Amino acid sequence: MGQTPSAQAHTKKFPVLSEKDSEPIAGQYDVVIVGSGYGGAIAACRSARAGKSVCLLERGREFRPGEFPEQFAAVRQQVQLKLPGLDYEGKGLELYDFVVSDDITVLRGCGLGGSSLINAGVAMDTDPRVLRDDSWPQDFQQDLFNFKDDIKRATDMLKPTPYPHEPEKFKELKKVAQGIQKQVT
């Protein structure tokens, strides 16, 4: 991806996780998990700690520190797009995976770590206007009280806290945003 020498040196400090302790895929596992994002990684960890044999599958490659695209042209090379009725644009392994349908648009991360690669671990409260929108299914609107309880339970369990300083990943996302802004204006 065209790293600078200092970025290459920085990257070499970190182990390559996708090759660490790798074995050929066996014919059978107690647990097979598809996706290495937040949910898949936790499920794999807990299953392994419970003594289960685990196969964790992920589409895409491992992105190591210093390998994330910083300029708009590099970001564009890391986009795949699926539109209704059309084949994928891209090779299918690019970092930013957009799937567009008539009802919903989804942005997924493609690589070891799944969507956690692209969302910087951001947790935000839901804007109340979103929850009041009439387009939500009636059952959801009627169950909004329980939804709020579920959010409180998750918050109590995960204990999200603000960063006391700007995290490195956020700084990198800002660089990408600034590069995109320069290309658009």
mmCIF file with all atom_site columns, C-alpha atoms in Angstrom:
data_model
loop_
_atom_site.group_PDB
_atom_site.id
_atom_site.type_symbol
_atom_site.label_atom_id
_atom_site.label_alt_id
_atom_site.label_comp_id
_atom_site.label_asym_id
_atom_site.label_entity_id
_atom_site.label_seq_id
_atom_site.pdbx_PDB_ins_code
_atom_site.Cartn_x
_atom_site.Cartn_y
_atom_site.Cartn_z
_atom_site.occupancy
_atom_site.B_iso_or_equiv
_atom_site.pdbx_formal_charge
_atom_site.auth_seq_id
_atom_site.auth_comp_id
_atom_site.auth_asym_id
_atom_site.auth_atom_id
_atom_site.pdbx_PDB_model_num
ATOM 1   C CA . MET A 1 1   ? 0.000   0.000   0.000   1.00 0.00 ? 1   MET A CA 1
ATOM 2   C CA . GLY A 1 2   ? 2.983   2.258   -0.373  1.00 0.00 ? 2   GLY A CA 1
ATOM 3   C CA . GLN A 1 3   ? 4.139   2.762   3.198   1.00 0.00 ? 3   GLN A CA 1
ATOM 4   C CA . THR A 1 4   ? 6.821   5.248   4.119   1.00 0.00 ? 4   THR A CA 1
ATOM 5   C CA . PRO A 1 5   ? 10.018  3.756   5.613   1.00 0.00 ? 5   PRO A CA 1
ATOM 6   C CA . SER A 1 6   ? 8.992   4.958   9.104   1.00 0.00 ? 6   SER A CA 1
ATOM 7   C CA . ALA A 1 7   ? 5.551   3.360   8.717   1.00 0.00 ? 7   ALA A CA 1
ATOM 8   C CA . GLN A 1 8   ? 7.195   0.116   7.555   1.00 0.00 ? 8   GLN A CA 1
ATOM 9   C CA . ALA A 1 9   ? 9.428   0.117   10.644  1.00 0.00 ? 9   ALA A CA 1
ATOM 10  C CA . HIS A 1 10  ? 6.399   0.805   12.869  1.00 0.00 ? 10  HIS A CA 1
ATOM 11  C CA . THR A 1 11  ? 4.441   -2.059  11.266  1.00 0.00 ? 11  THR A CA 1
ATOM 12  C CA . LYS A 1 12  ? 7.274   -4.542  11.822  1.00 0.00 ? 12  LYS A CA 1
ATOM 13  C CA . LYS A 1 13  ? 6.913   -4.055  15.597  1.00 0.00 ? 13  LYS A CA 1
ATOM 14  C CA . PHE A 1 14  ? 3.579   -5.904  15.543  1.00 0.00 ? 14  PHE A CA 1
ATOM 15  C CA . PRO A 1 15  ? 3.111   -9.657  14.991  1.00 0.00 ? 15  PRO A CA 1
ATOM 16  C CA . VAL A 1 16  ? 1.254   -10.937 11.948  1.00 0.00 ? 16  VAL A CA 1
ATOM 17  C CA . LEU A 1 17  ? -1.867  -12.361 13.600  1.00 0.00 ? 17  LEU A CA 1
ATOM 18  C CA . SER A 1 18  ? -3.274  -14.121 10.555  1.00 0.00 ? 18  SER A CA 1
ATOM 19  C CA . GLU A 1 19  ? -0.254  -16.423 10.369  1.00 0.00 ? 19  GLU A CA 1
ATOM 20  C CA . LYS A 1 20  ? 0.417   -16.885 14.082  1.00 0.00 ? 20  LYS A CA 1
ATOM 21  C CA . ASP A 1 21  ? 0.005   -20.499 15.140  1.00 0.00 ? 21  ASP A CA 1
ATOM 22  C CA . SER A 1 22  ? -1.839  -21.203 11.893  1.00 0.00 ? 22  SER A CA 1
ATOM 23  C CA . GLU A 1 23  ? -2.651  -24.793 11.055  1.00 0.00 ? 23  GLU A CA 1
ATOM 24  C CA . PRO A 1 24  ? -4.290  -26.328 8.016   1.00 0.00 ? 24  PRO A CA 1
ATOM 25  C CA . ILE A 1 25  ? -8.084  -26.227 8.234   1.00 0.00 ? 25  ILE A CA 1
ATOM 26  C CA . ALA A 1 26  ? -9.345  -29.446 9.812   1.00 0.00 ? 26  ALA A CA 1
ATOM 27  C CA . GLY A 1 27  ? -12.335 -31.402 8.578   1.00 0.00 ? 27  GLY A CA 1
ATOM 28  C CA . GLN A 1 28  ? -14.354 -30.805 11.742  1.00 0.00 ? 28  GLN A CA 1
ATOM 29  C CA . TYR A 1 29  ? -14.585 -28.259 14.568  1.00 0.00 ? 29  TYR A CA 1
ATOM 30  C CA . ASP A 1 30  ? -16.791 -27.892 17.616  1.00 0.00 ? 30  ASP A CA 1
ATOM 31  C CA . VAL A 1 31  ? -17.468 -24.289 16.615  1.00 0.00 ? 31  VAL A CA 1
ATOM 32  C CA . VAL A 1 32  ? -17.155 -22.507 13.257  1.00 0.00 ? 32  VAL A CA 1
ATOM 33  C CA . ILE A 1 33  ? -17.472 -18.730 13.380  1.00 0.00 ? 33  ILE A CA 1
ATOM 34  C CA . VAL A 1 34  ? -17.829 -16.615 10.268  1.00 0.00 ? 34  VAL A CA 1
ATOM 35  C CA . GLY A 1 35  ? -16.552 -13.093 10.814  1.00 0.00 ? 35  GLY A CA 1
ATOM 36  C CA . SER A 1 36  ? -13.815 -11.745 13.065  1.00 0.00 ? 36  SER A CA 1
ATOM 37  C CA . GLY A 1 37  ? -15.448 -8.463  14.056  1.00 0.00 ? 37  GLY A CA 1
ATOM 38  C CA . TYR A 1 38  ? -16.533 -7.659  17.595  1.00 0.00 ? 38  TYR A CA 1
ATOM 39  C CA . GLY A 1 39  ? -19.086 -10.462 17.860  1.00 0.00 ? 39  GLY A CA 1
ATOM 40  C CA . GLY A 1 40  ? -17.069 -13.134 16.063  1.00 0.00 ? 40  GLY A CA 1
ATOM 41  C CA . ALA A 1 41  ? -13.858 -12.399 17.943  1.00 0.00 ? 41  ALA A CA 1
ATOM 42  C CA . ILE A 1 42  ? -15.619 -12.573 21.318  1.00 0.00 ? 42  ILE A CA 1
ATOM 43  C CA . ALA A 1 43  ? -17.480 -15.759 20.373  1.00 0.00 ? 43  ALA A CA 1
ATOM 44  C CA . ALA A 1 44  ? -14.221 -17.378 19.199  1.00 0.00 ? 44  ALA A CA 1
ATOM 45  C CA . CYS A 1 45  ? -12.376 -16.357 22.360  1.00 0.00 ? 45  CYS A CA 1
ATOM 46  C CA . ARG A 1 46  ? -15.093 -17.581 24.700  1.00 0.00 ? 46  ARG A CA 1
ATOM 47  C CA . SER A 1 47  ? -15.513 -20.838 22.797  1.00 0.00 ? 47  SER A CA 1
ATOM 48  C CA . ALA A 1 48  ? -11.762 -21.508 22.880  1.00 0.00 ? 48  ALA A CA 1
ATOM 49  C CA . ARG A 1 49  ? -11.609 -20.718 26.595  1.00 0.00 ? 49  ARG A CA 1
ATOM 50  C CA . ALA A 1 50  ? -14.434 -23.227 27.110  1.00 0.00 ? 50  ALA A CA 1
ATOM 51  C CA . GLY A 1 51  ? -12.205 -25.880 25.559  1.00 0.00 ? 51  GLY A CA 1
ATOM 52  C CA . LYS A 1 52  ? -13.903 -26.039 22.162  1.00 0.00 ? 52  LYS A CA 1
ATOM 53  C CA . SER A 1 53  ? -12.009 -26.417 18.921  1.00 0.00 ? 53  SER A CA 1
ATOM 54  C CA . VAL A 1 54  ? -12.645 -23.231 16.952  1.00 0.00 ? 54  VAL A CA 1
ATOM 55  C CA . CYS A 1 55  ? -12.352 -22.264 13.303  1.00 0.00 ? 55  CYS A CA 1
ATOM 56  C CA . LEU A 1 56  ? -12.628 -18.492 12.784  1.00 0.00 ? 56  LEU A CA 1
ATOM 57  C CA . LEU A 1 57  ? -13.175 -17.559 9.143   1.00 0.00 ? 57  LEU A CA 1
ATOM 58  C CA . GLU A 1 58  ? -12.704 -14.073 7.757   1.00 0.00 ? 58  GLU A CA 1
ATOM 59  C CA . ARG A 1 59  ? -12.890 -12.662 4.269   1.00 0.00 ? 59  ARG A CA 1
ATOM 60  C CA . GLY A 1 60  ? -10.173 -10.181 3.510   1.00 0.00 ? 60  GLY A CA 1
ATOM 61  C CA . ARG A 1 61  ? -6.668  -9.623  4.714   1.00 0.00 ? 61  ARG A CA 1
ATOM 62  C CA . GLU A 1 62  ? -4.987  -8.494  7.880   1.00 0.00 ? 62  GLU A CA 1
ATOM 63  C CA . PHE A 1 63  ? -4.374  -4.749  8.058   1.00 0.00 ? 63  PHE A CA 1
ATOM 64  C CA . ARG A 1 64  ? -1.500  -3.925  10.372  1.00 0.00 ? 64  ARG A CA 1
ATOM 65  C CA . PRO A 1 65  ? -0.636  -0.536  11.907  1.00 0.00 ? 65  PRO A CA 1
ATOM 66  C CA . GLY A 1 66  ? 0.526   1.831   9.168   1.00 0.00 ? 66  GLY A CA 1
ATOM 67  C CA . GLU A 1 67  ? -1.210  -0.119  6.382   1.00 0.00 ? 67  GLU A CA 1
ATOM 68  C CA . PHE A 1 68  ? -4.546  1.717   6.401   1.00 0.00 ? 68  PHE A CA 1
ATOM 69  C CA . PRO A 1 69  ? -5.155  4.033   3.444   1.00 0.00 ? 69  PRO A CA 1
ATOM 70  C CA . GLU A 1 70  ? -4.614  7.714   4.252   1.00 0.00 ? 70  GLU A CA 1
ATOM 71  C CA . GLN A 1 71  ? -5.137  9.455   0.901   1.00 0.00 ? 71  GLN A CA 1
ATOM 72  C CA . PHE A 1 72  ? -8.374  9.537   -1.091  1.00 0.00 ? 72  PHE A CA 1
ATOM 73  C CA . ALA A 1 73  ? -6.858  7.614   -4.016  1.00 0.00 ? 73  ALA A CA 1
ATOM 74  C CA . ALA A 1 74  ? -5.738  4.858   -1.650  1.00 0.00 ? 74  ALA A CA 1
ATOM 75  C CA . VAL A 1 75  ? -9.166  4.790   0.023   1.00 0.00 ? 75  VAL A CA 1
ATOM 76  C CA . ARG A 1 76  ? -10.838 4.471   -3.392  1.00 0.00 ? 76  ARG A CA 1
ATOM 77  C CA . GLN A 1 77  ? -8.665  1.440   -4.151  1.00 0.00 ? 77  GLN A CA 1
ATOM 78  C CA . GLN A 1 78  ? -10.019 -0.154  -0.959  1.00 0.00 ? 78  GLN A CA 1
ATOM 79  C CA . VAL A 1 79  ? -13.738 0.085   -1.860  1.00 0.00 ? 79  VAL A CA 1
ATOM 80  C CA . GLN A 1 80  ? -16.011 -2.677  -3.085  1.00 0.00 ? 80  GLN A CA 1
ATOM 81  C CA . LEU A 1 81  ? -19.603 -1.944  -4.029  1.00 0.00 ? 81  LEU A CA 1
ATOM 82  C CA . LYS A 1 82  ? -22.641 -4.137  -4.625  1.00 0.00 ? 82  LYS A CA 1
ATOM 83  C CA . LEU A 1 83  ? -25.664 -2.463  -6.235  1.00 0.00 ? 83  LEU A CA 1
ATOM 84  C CA . PRO A 1 84  ? -29.063 -4.060  -6.890  1.00 0.00 ? 84  PRO A CA 1
ATOM 85  C CA . GLY A 1 85  ? -28.968 -6.222  -10.018 1.00 0.00 ? 85  GLY A CA 1
ATOM 86  C CA . LEU A 1 86  ? -25.252 -5.674  -10.628 1.00 0.00 ? 86  LEU A CA 1
ATOM 87  C CA . ASP A 1 87  ? -22.119 -7.638  -9.872  1.00 0.00 ? 87  ASP A CA 1
ATOM 88  C CA . TYR A 1 88  ? -19.685 -6.440  -7.242  1.00 0.00 ? 88  TYR A CA 1
ATOM 89  C CA . GLU A 1 89  ? -17.399 -3.597  -8.236  1.00 0.00 ? 89  GLU A CA 1
ATOM 90  C CA . GLY A 1 90  ? -13.990 -4.440  -6.868  1.00 0.00 ? 90  GLY A CA 1
ATOM 91  C CA . LYS A 1 91  ? -12.144 -7.676  -6.283  1.00 0.00 ? 91  LYS A CA 1
ATOM 92  C CA . GLY A 1 92  ? -14.183 -8.647  -3.210  1.00 0.00 ? 92  GLY A CA 1
ATOM 93  C CA . LEU A 1 93  ? -11.409 -8.228  -0.658  1.00 0.00 ? 93  LEU A CA 1
ATOM 94  C CA . GLU A 1 94  ? -11.214 -4.425  -0.357  1.00 0.00 ? 94  GLU A CA 1
ATOM 95  C CA . LEU A 1 95  ? -11.446 -2.930  3.152   1.00 0.00 ? 95  LEU A CA 1
ATOM 96  C CA . TYR A 1 96  ? -14.659 -0.895  2.671   1.00 0.00 ? 96  TYR A CA 1
ATOM 97  C CA . ASP A 1 97  ? -17.532 -3.133  1.529   1.00 0.00 ? 97  ASP A CA 1
ATOM 98  C CA . PHE A 1 98  ? -20.731 -1.273  0.570   1.00 0.00 ? 98  PHE A CA 1
ATOM 99  C CA . VAL A 1 99  ? -23.875 -3.304  -0.120  1.00 0.00 ? 99  VAL A CA 1
ATOM 100 C CA . VAL A 1 100 ? -26.795 -1.258  -1.444  1.00 0.00 ? 100 VAL A CA 1
ATOM 101 C CA . SER A 1 101 ? -30.330 -2.593  -1.827  1.00 0.00 ? 101 SER A CA 1
ATOM 102 C CA . ASP A 1 102 ? -33.722 -0.994  -2.295  1.00 0.00 ? 102 ASP A CA 1
ATOM 103 C CA . ASP A 1 103 ? -34.344 -1.071  1.473   1.00 0.00 ? 103 ASP A CA 1
ATOM 104 C CA . ILE A 1 104 ? -30.995 -0.640  3.172   1.00 0.00 ? 104 ILE A CA 1
ATOM 105 C CA . THR A 1 105 ? -27.377 0.317   2.613   1.00 0.00 ? 105 THR A CA 1
ATOM 106 C CA . VAL A 1 106 ? -24.729 -1.475  4.653   1.00 0.00 ? 106 VAL A CA 1
ATOM 107 C CA . LEU A 1 107 ? -21.064 -0.618  5.104   1.00 0.00 ? 107 LEU A CA 1
ATOM 108 C CA . ARG A 1 108 ? -19.002 -3.589  6.280   1.00 0.00 ? 108 ARG A CA 1
ATOM 109 C CA . GLY A 1 109 ? -15.328 -3.909  7.017   1.00 0.00 ? 109 GLY A CA 1
ATOM 110 C CA . CYS A 1 110 ? -13.534 -6.601  5.052   1.00 0.00 ? 110 CYS A CA 1
ATOM 111 C CA . GLY A 1 111 ? -10.438 -7.951  6.761   1.00 0.00 ? 111 GLY A CA 1
ATOM 112 C CA . LEU A 1 112 ? -9.188  -9.518  9.959   1.00 0.00 ? 112 LEU A CA 1
ATOM 113 C CA . GLY A 1 113 ? -11.230 -7.638  12.550  1.00 0.00 ? 113 GLY A CA 1
ATOM 114 C CA . GLY A 1 114 ? -14.319 -7.132  10.366  1.00 0.00 ? 114 GLY A CA 1
ATOM 115 C CA . SER A 1 115 ? -16.139 -3.831  10.737  1.00 0.00 ? 115 SER A CA 1
ATOM 116 C CA . SER A 1 116 ? -14.103 -2.990  13.831  1.00 0.00 ? 116 SER A CA 1
ATOM 117 C CA . LEU A 1 117 ? -11.386 -2.040  11.340  1.00 0.00 ? 117 LEU A CA 1
ATOM 118 C CA . ILE A 1 118 ? -13.376 0.899   10.056  1.00 0.00 ? 118 ILE A CA 1
ATOM 119 C CA . ASN A 1 119 ? -15.507 2.227   12.905  1.00 0.00 ? 119 ASN A CA 1
ATOM 120 C CA . ALA A 1 120 ? -12.784 3.047   15.441  1.00 0.00 ? 120 ALA A CA 1
ATOM 121 C CA . GLY A 1 121 ? -14.811 1.487   18.274  1.00 0.00 ? 121 GLY A CA 1
ATOM 122 C CA . VAL A 1 122 ? -17.169 4.446   18.404  1.00 0.00 ? 122 VAL A CA 1
ATOM 123 C CA . ALA A 1 123 ? -20.165 4.073   20.705  1.00 0.00 ? 123 ALA A CA 1
ATOM 124 C CA . MET A 1 124 ? -22.727 6.867   20.608  1.00 0.00 ? 124 MET A CA 1
ATOM 125 C CA . ASP A 1 125 ? -26.135 7.355   22.151  1.00 0.00 ? 125 ASP A CA 1
ATOM 126 C CA . THR A 1 126 ? -28.999 7.097   19.708  1.00 0.00 ? 126 THR A CA 1
ATOM 127 C CA . ASP A 1 127 ? -30.486 10.446  18.775  1.00 0.00 ? 127 ASP A CA 1
ATOM 128 C CA . PRO A 1 128 ? -34.068 10.344  20.169  1.00 0.00 ? 128 PRO A CA 1
ATOM 129 C CA . ARG A 1 129 ? -35.410 11.659  16.837  1.00 0.00 ? 129 ARG A CA 1
ATOM 130 C CA . VAL A 1 130 ? -34.222 8.431   15.187  1.00 0.00 ? 130 VAL A CA 1
ATOM 131 C CA . LEU A 1 131 ? -36.252 6.323   17.600  1.00 0.00 ? 131 LEU A CA 1
ATOM 132 C CA . ARG A 1 132 ? -39.381 8.456   17.090  1.00 0.00 ? 132 ARG A CA 1
ATOM 133 C CA . ASP A 1 133 ? -39.288 7.989   13.311  1.00 0.00 ? 133 ASP A CA 1
ATOM 134 C CA . ASP A 1 134 ? -42.529 6.439   12.010  1.00 0.00 ? 134 ASP A CA 1
ATOM 135 C CA . SER A 1 135 ? -40.643 4.192   9.594   1.00 0.00 ? 135 SER A CA 1
ATOM 136 C CA . TRP A 1 136 ? -39.725 1.776   12.431  1.00 0.00 ? 136 TRP A CA 1
ATOM 137 C CA . PRO A 1 137 ? -41.869 -1.369  12.546  1.00 0.00 ? 137 PRO A CA 1
ATOM 138 C CA . GLN A 1 138 ? -44.843 -1.052  14.897  1.00 0.00 ? 138 GLN A CA 1
ATOM 139 C CA . ASP A 1 139 ? -43.573 -3.902  17.115  1.00 0.00 ? 139 ASP A CA 1
ATOM 140 C CA . PHE A 1 140 ? -40.280 -2.053  17.637  1.00 0.00 ? 140 PHE A CA 1
ATOM 141 C CA . GLN A 1 141 ? -42.045 1.200   18.460  1.00 0.00 ? 141 GLN A CA 1
ATOM 142 C CA . GLN A 1 142 ? -44.208 -0.582  21.034  1.00 0.00 ? 142 GLN A CA 1
ATOM 143 C CA . ASP A 1 143 ? -41.139 -2.284  22.531  1.00 0.00 ? 143 ASP A CA 1
ATOM 144 C CA . LEU A 1 144 ? -39.070 0.902   22.780  1.00 0.00 ? 144 LEU A CA 1
ATOM 145 C CA . PHE A 1 145 ? -39.122 0.796   26.581  1.00 0.00 ? 145 PHE A CA 1
ATOM 146 C CA . ASN A 1 146 ? -37.423 -2.626  26.540  1.00 0.00 ? 146 ASN A CA 1
ATOM 147 C CA . PHE A 1 147 ? -34.955 -1.375  23.919  1.00 0.00 ? 147 PHE A CA 1
ATOM 148 C CA . LYS A 1 148 ? -33.887 1.379   26.286  1.00 0.00 ? 148 LYS A CA 1
ATOM 149 C CA . ASP A 1 149 ? -33.450 -1.225  29.060  1.00 0.00 ? 149 ASP A CA 1
ATOM 150 C CA . ASP A 1 150 ? -31.332 -3.324  26.689  1.00 0.00 ? 150 ASP A CA 1
ATOM 151 C CA . ILE A 1 151 ? -29.126 -0.321  25.898  1.00 0.00 ? 151 ILE A CA 1
ATOM 152 C CA . LYS A 1 152 ? -28.706 0.382   29.619  1.00 0.00 ? 152 LYS A CA 1
ATOM 153 C CA . ARG A 1 153 ? -27.805 -3.275  30.272  1.00 0.00 ? 153 ARG A CA 1
ATOM 154 C CA . ALA A 1 154 ? -25.228 -3.244  27.461  1.00 0.00 ? 154 ALA A CA 1
ATOM 155 C CA . THR A 1 155 ? -23.790 0.064   28.712  1.00 0.00 ? 155 THR A CA 1
ATOM 156 C CA . ASP A 1 156 ? -23.532 -1.270  32.270  1.00 0.00 ? 156 ASP A CA 1
ATOM 157 C CA . MET A 1 157 ? -21.765 -4.387  31.008  1.00 0.00 ? 157 MET A CA 1
ATOM 158 C CA . LEU A 1 158 ? -19.408 -2.742  28.482  1.00 0.00 ? 158 LEU A CA 1
ATOM 159 C CA . LYS A 1 159 ? -18.727 0.395   30.559  1.00 0.00 ? 159 LYS A CA 1
ATOM 160 C CA . PRO A 1 160 ? -17.881 2.679   27.616  1.00 0.00 ? 160 PRO A CA 1
ATOM 161 C CA . THR A 1 161 ? -15.812 5.693   28.625  1.00 0.00 ? 161 THR A CA 1
ATOM 162 C CA . PRO A 1 162 ? -14.578 8.700   26.691  1.00 0.00 ? 162 PRO A CA 1
ATOM 163 C CA . TYR A 1 163 ? -10.941 8.628   25.664  1.00 0.00 ? 163 TYR A CA 1
ATOM 164 C CA . PRO A 1 164 ? -8.902  11.066  27.742  1.00 0.00 ? 164 PRO A CA 1
ATOM 165 C CA . HIS A 1 165 ? -6.997  11.896  24.563  1.00 0.00 ? 165 HIS A CA 1
ATOM 166 C CA . GLU A 1 166 ? -7.557  11.558  20.842  1.00 0.00 ? 166 GLU A CA 1
ATOM 167 C CA . PRO A 1 167 ? -6.967  7.895   19.904  1.00 0.00 ? 167 PRO A CA 1
ATOM 168 C CA . GLU A 1 168 ? -4.503  7.087   17.126  1.00 0.00 ? 168 GLU A CA 1
ATOM 169 C CA . LYS A 1 169 ? -7.190  5.441   14.971  1.00 0.00 ? 169 LYS A CA 1
ATOM 170 C CA . PHE A 1 170 ? -9.326  8.595   15.153  1.00 0.00 ? 170 PHE A CA 1
ATOM 171 C CA . LYS A 1 171 ? -6.376  10.708  14.015  1.00 0.00 ? 171 LYS A CA 1
ATOM 172 C CA . GLU A 1 172 ? -5.977  8.392   11.017  1.00 0.00 ? 172 GLU A CA 1
ATOM 173 C CA . LEU A 1 173 ? -9.698  8.658   10.190  1.00 0.00 ? 173 LEU A CA 1
ATOM 174 C CA . LYS A 1 174 ? -9.401  12.466  10.342  1.00 0.00 ? 174 LYS A CA 1
ATOM 175 C CA . LYS A 1 175 ? -6.531  12.333  7.809   1.00 0.00 ? 175 LYS A CA 1
ATOM 176 C CA . VAL A 1 176 ? -8.677  10.256  5.462   1.00 0.00 ? 176 VAL A CA 1
ATOM 177 C CA . ALA A 1 177 ? -11.622 12.665  5.880   1.00 0.00 ? 177 ALA A CA 1
ATOM 178 C CA . GLN A 1 178 ? -9.383  15.661  5.183   1.00 0.00 ? 178 GLN A CA 1
ATOM 179 C CA . GLY A 1 179 ? -8.004  13.947  2.079   1.00 0.00 ? 179 GLY A CA 1
ATOM 180 C CA . ILE A 1 180 ? -11.521 13.224  0.825   1.00 0.00 ? 180 ILE A CA 1
ATOM 181 C CA . GLN A 1 181 ? -12.581 16.814  1.510   1.00 0.00 ? 181 GLN A CA 1
ATOM 182 C CA . LYS A 1 182 ? -9.617  18.144  -0.503  1.00 0.00 ? 182 LYS A CA 1
ATOM 183 C CA . GLN A 1 183 ? -10.522 15.871  -3.434  1.00 0.00 ? 183 GLN A CA 1
ATOM 184 C CA . VAL A 1 184 ? -14.187 16.997  -3.402  1.00 0.00 ? 184 VAL A CA 1
ATOM 185 C CA . THR A 1 185 ? -13.611 20.757  -3.080  1.00 0.00 ? 185 THR A CA 1
#
